[in-house]
mmCIF file of C-alpha atoms in Angstrom:
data_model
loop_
_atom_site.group_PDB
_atom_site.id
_atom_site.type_symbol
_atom_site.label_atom_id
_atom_site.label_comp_id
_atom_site.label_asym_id
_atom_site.label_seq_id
_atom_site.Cartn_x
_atom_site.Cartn_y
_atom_site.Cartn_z
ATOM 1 C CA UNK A 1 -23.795 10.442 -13.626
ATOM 2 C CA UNK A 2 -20.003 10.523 -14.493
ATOM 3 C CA UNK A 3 -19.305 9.637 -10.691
ATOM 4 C CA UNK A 4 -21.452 6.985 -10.563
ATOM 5 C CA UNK A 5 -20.418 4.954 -13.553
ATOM 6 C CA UNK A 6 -16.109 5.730 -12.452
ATOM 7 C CA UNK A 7 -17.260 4.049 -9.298
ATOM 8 C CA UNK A 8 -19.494 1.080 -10.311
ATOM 9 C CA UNK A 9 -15.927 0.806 -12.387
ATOM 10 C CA UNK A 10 -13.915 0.828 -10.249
ATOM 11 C CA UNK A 11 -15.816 -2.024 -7.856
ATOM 12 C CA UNK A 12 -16.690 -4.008 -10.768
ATOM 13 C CA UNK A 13 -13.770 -4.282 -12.784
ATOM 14 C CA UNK A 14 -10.241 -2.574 -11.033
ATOM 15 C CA UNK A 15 -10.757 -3.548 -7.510
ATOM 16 C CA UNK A 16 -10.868 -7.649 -7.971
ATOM 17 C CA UNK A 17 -8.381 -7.260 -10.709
ATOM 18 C CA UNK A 18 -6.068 -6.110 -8.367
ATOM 19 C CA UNK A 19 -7.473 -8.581 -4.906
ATOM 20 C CA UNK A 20 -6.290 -11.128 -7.123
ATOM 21 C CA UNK A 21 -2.287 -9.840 -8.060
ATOM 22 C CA UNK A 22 -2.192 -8.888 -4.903
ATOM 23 C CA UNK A 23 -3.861 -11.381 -2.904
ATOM 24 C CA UNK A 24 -0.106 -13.147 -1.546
ATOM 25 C CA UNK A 25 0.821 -9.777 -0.320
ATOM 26 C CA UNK A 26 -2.566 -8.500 1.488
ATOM 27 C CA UNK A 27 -2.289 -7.800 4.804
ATOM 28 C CA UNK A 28 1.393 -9.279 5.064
ATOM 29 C CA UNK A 29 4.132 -6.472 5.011
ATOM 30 C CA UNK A 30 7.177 -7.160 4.547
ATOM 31 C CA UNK A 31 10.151 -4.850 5.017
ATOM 32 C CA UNK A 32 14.372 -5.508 4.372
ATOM 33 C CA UNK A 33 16.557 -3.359 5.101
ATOM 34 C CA UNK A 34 20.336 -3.016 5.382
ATOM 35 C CA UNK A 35 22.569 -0.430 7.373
ATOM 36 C CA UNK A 36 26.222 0.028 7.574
ATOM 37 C CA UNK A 37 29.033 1.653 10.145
ATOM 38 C CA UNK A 38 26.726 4.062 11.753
ATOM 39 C CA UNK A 39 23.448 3.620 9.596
ATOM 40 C CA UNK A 40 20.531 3.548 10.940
ATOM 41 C CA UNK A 41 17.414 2.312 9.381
ATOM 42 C CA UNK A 42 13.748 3.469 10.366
ATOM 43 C CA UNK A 43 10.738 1.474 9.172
ATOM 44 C CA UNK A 44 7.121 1.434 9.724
ATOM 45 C CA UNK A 45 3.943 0.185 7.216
ATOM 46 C CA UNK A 46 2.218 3.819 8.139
ATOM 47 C CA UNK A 47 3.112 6.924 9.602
ATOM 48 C CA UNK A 48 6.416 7.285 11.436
ATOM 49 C CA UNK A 49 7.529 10.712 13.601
ATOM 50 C CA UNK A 50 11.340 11.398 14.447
ATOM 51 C CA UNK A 51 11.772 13.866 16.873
ATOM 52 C CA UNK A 52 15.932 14.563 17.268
ATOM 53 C CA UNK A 53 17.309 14.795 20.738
#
């Protein structure tokens, strides 16, 4: 099947192709970020919920 052979593709071939660019990064977030006068800056590595006063 069409599914079968996009996924044996995708483990095989895409997935350590990309372990291996990435492999520095994995797992290690990093976030920068700047603000000014009355900035404010909101970060988060998933989901993030403002609620306003």
């Amino acid at each position: 099947m069409l599914v079968d052979e996009l996924q044996r593709l995708f483990d095989e071939e895409i997935t350590p192709l990309l372990r291996r660019e990435d492999s520095a990064r994995a797992g290690s977030p990093e976030f920068r970020a700047e603000a000014s006068g009355h900035g404010r800056v909101y970060q988060a590595g998933r989901d993030q919920n403002i609620h306003g006063p």
